[in-house]
CSV table of C-alpha atoms in Angstrom, one decimal:
chain,number,residue,atom,x,y,z
P,1,MET,CA,-9.1,-143.0,124.1
P,2,SER,CA,-10.1,-142.2,120.6
P,3,ALA,CA,-11.2,-138.9,119.1
P,4,GLN,CA,-14.9,-139.9,119.6
P,5,GLU,CA,-14.5,-140.7,123.3
P,6,THR,CA,-13.1,-137.4,124.6
P,7,PRO,CA,-14.4,-136.5,128.0
P,8,LEU,CA,-16.6,-133.4,128.2
P,9,GLN,CA,-15.2,-130.6,130.3
P,10,GLU,CA,-17.5,-129.3,132.9
P,11,THR,CA,-17.9,-125.5,133.0
P,12,PRO,CA,-18.4,-123.9,136.4
P,13,VAL,CA,-21.9,-122.6,136.9
P,14,GLN,CA,-22.1,-119.1,138.4
P,15,GLU,CA,-24.9,-118.4,140.8
P,16,THR,CA,-26.8,-115.1,140.1
P,17,GLN,CA,-27.8,-113.1,143.1
P,18,VAL,CA,-31.2,-111.4,143.0
P,19,GLN,CA,-31.1,-107.9,144.4
P,20,GLU,CA,-34.0,-106.8,146.4
P,21,THR,CA,-35.4,-103.5,145.3
P,22,GLN,CA,-36.5,-100.8,147.7
P,23,PRO,CA,-40.3,-100.2,147.8
P,24,GLN,CA,-41.0,-97.2,145.7
P,25,GLU,CA,-42.4,-94.0,147.2
P,26,PRO,CA,-45.9,-92.9,146.3
P,27,ARG,CA,-46.3,-91.2,143.0
P,28,ALA,CA,-47.8,-88.1,144.5
P,29,GLN,CA,-44.4,-87.1,145.9
P,30,GLU,CA,-42.8,-87.4,142.4
P,31,ARG,CA,-45.4,-85.3,140.8
P,32,ASN,CA,-45.2,-82.3,143.1
P,33,PRO,CA,-41.7,-82.0,144.6
P,34,PRO,CA,-41.0,-78.7,146.4
P,35,GLU,CA,-38.6,-77.7,143.7
P,36,ALA,CA,-39.1,-79.8,140.6
P,37,LYS,CA,-36.2,-80.0,138.2
P,38,GLY,CA,-37.0,-77.9,135.2
P,39,ALA,CA,-39.8,-76.1,136.9
P,40,ARG,CA,-40.8,-72.8,135.4
P,41,THR,CA,-39.1,-69.9,137.3
P,42,LEU,CA,-38.9,-66.2,136.7
P,43,THR,CA,-36.3,-63.7,138.0
P,44,GLY,CA,-37.1,-60.1,138.8
P,45,ARG,CA,-36.7,-57.2,141.2
P,46,VAL,CA,-38.9,-56.7,144.3
P,47,VAL,CA,-40.6,-53.3,144.0
P,48,SER,CA,-42.8,-53.6,147.1
P,49,ASP,CA,-42.7,-55.5,150.4
P,50,LYS,CA,-45.3,-53.5,152.3
P,51,MET,CA,-47.9,-56.3,152.3
P,52,HIS,CA,-48.1,-59.1,154.9
P,53,LYS,CA,-46.3,-62.2,153.5
P,54,THR,CA,-46.6,-60.8,150.0
P,55,ILE,CA,-44.1,-59.1,147.7
P,56,ALA,CA,-44.6,-57.4,144.3
P,57,VAL,CA,-42.0,-58.6,141.8
P,58,GLU,CA,-41.3,-56.7,138.5
P,59,ILE,CA,-40.3,-59.0,135.7
P,60,GLU,CA,-38.5,-57.3,132.8
P,61,ARG,CA,-38.3,-58.7,129.3
P,62,LEU,CA,-37.2,-57.4,125.8
P,63,VAL,CA,-39.6,-57.6,122.9
P,64,LYS,CA,-38.7,-57.0,119.3
P,65,HIS,CA,-40.9,-54.4,117.6
P,66,PRO,CA,-42.7,-56.1,114.6
P,67,THR,CA,-42.0,-53.3,112.1
P,68,TYR,CA,-38.8,-51.5,113.2
P,69,GLY,CA,-36.9,-54.4,114.8
P,70,LYS,CA,-36.0,-52.3,117.8
P,71,TYR,CA,-36.0,-54.1,121.1
P,72,ILE,CA,-38.5,-52.6,123.6
P,73,ARG,CA,-38.4,-53.1,127.4
P,74,ARG,CA,-41.6,-54.5,128.8
P,75,THR,CA,-42.4,-55.1,132.4
P,76,THR,CA,-44.9,-57.3,134.3
P,77,LYS,CA,-45.7,-57.0,137.9
P,78,LEU,CA,-46.5,-60.2,139.8
P,79,LEU,CA,-47.5,-60.8,143.4
P,80,ALA,CA,-45.6,-63.6,145.1
P,81,HIS,CA,-46.0,-65.3,148.5
P,82,ASP,CA,-43.1,-64.7,150.9
P,83,GLU,CA,-43.8,-66.8,154.0
P,84,ASN,CA,-41.0,-65.5,156.2
P,85,GLY,CA,-40.8,-61.9,154.9
P,86,THR,CA,-37.1,-62.4,154.1
P,87,SER,CA,-37.0,-60.3,150.9
P,88,LYS,CA,-36.9,-56.5,150.9
P,89,GLU,CA,-37.4,-53.9,148.3
P,90,GLY,CA,-34.7,-53.9,145.7
P,91,ASP,CA,-33.7,-57.6,146.1
P,92,VAL,CA,-33.4,-59.7,143.0
P,93,VAL,CA,-35.5,-62.9,143.5
P,94,THR,CA,-36.5,-66.0,141.8
P,95,ILE,CA,-40.2,-67.0,141.9
P,96,THR,CA,-42.1,-70.1,140.8
P,97,PRO,CA,-45.8,-70.8,140.2
P,98,CYS,CA,-48.0,-72.3,142.9
P,99,ARG,CA,-51.7,-72.8,143.5
P,100,PRO,CA,-53.7,-69.5,143.7
P,101,MET,CA,-53.5,-68.0,147.1
P,102,SER,CA,-55.7,-65.0,146.4
P,103,ARG,CA,-57.2,-63.2,143.3
P,104,ARG,CA,-53.8,-62.0,142.0
P,105,LYS,CA,-51.3,-64.0,144.0
P,106,SER,CA,-50.3,-67.4,142.4
P,107,TRP,CA,-46.5,-67.3,142.7
P,108,ARG,CA,-44.2,-68.1,145.6
P,109,LEU,CA,-40.7,-67.0,146.5
P,110,LEU,CA,-38.1,-69.6,145.6
P,111,GLU,CA,-34.8,-67.9,146.5
P,112,ILE,CA,-33.2,-64.5,146.9
P,113,VAL,CA,-30.6,-64.2,144.2
P,114,GLU,CA,-29.1,-60.9,145.3
P,115,LYS,CA,-29.7,-58.7,148.3
P,116,ALA,CA,-30.3,-54.9,147.7
P,117,ALA,CA,-27.6,-52.5,148.9
P,118,GLN,CA,-28.2,-51.2,152.4
P,119,ARG,CA,-29.3,-47.6,152.8
């Protein structure tokens, strides 16, 4: 055999397997999961639980005074839907926005962070 007549070496051919993908779920479920990652949440203290399936949550925040630079404590009272009536006055809770349920109630209880001390 001369240099020009060298036999070609055959390389083994690997078979590729095609993976079947699962059918995707409808997009409506992706858009509104019950607790979307990164959803807006607020944490506050329950100041009233006297209403049926409704709690009043006081959200506290610090705002810097424009002239003097002193931080001032500001509060906002929001009504939140508590389906099972699990939270009591004094509990620290996390709430998240939802569709409006009444004129002032457009938040719902997400979780109870800390229970109030028993009297």
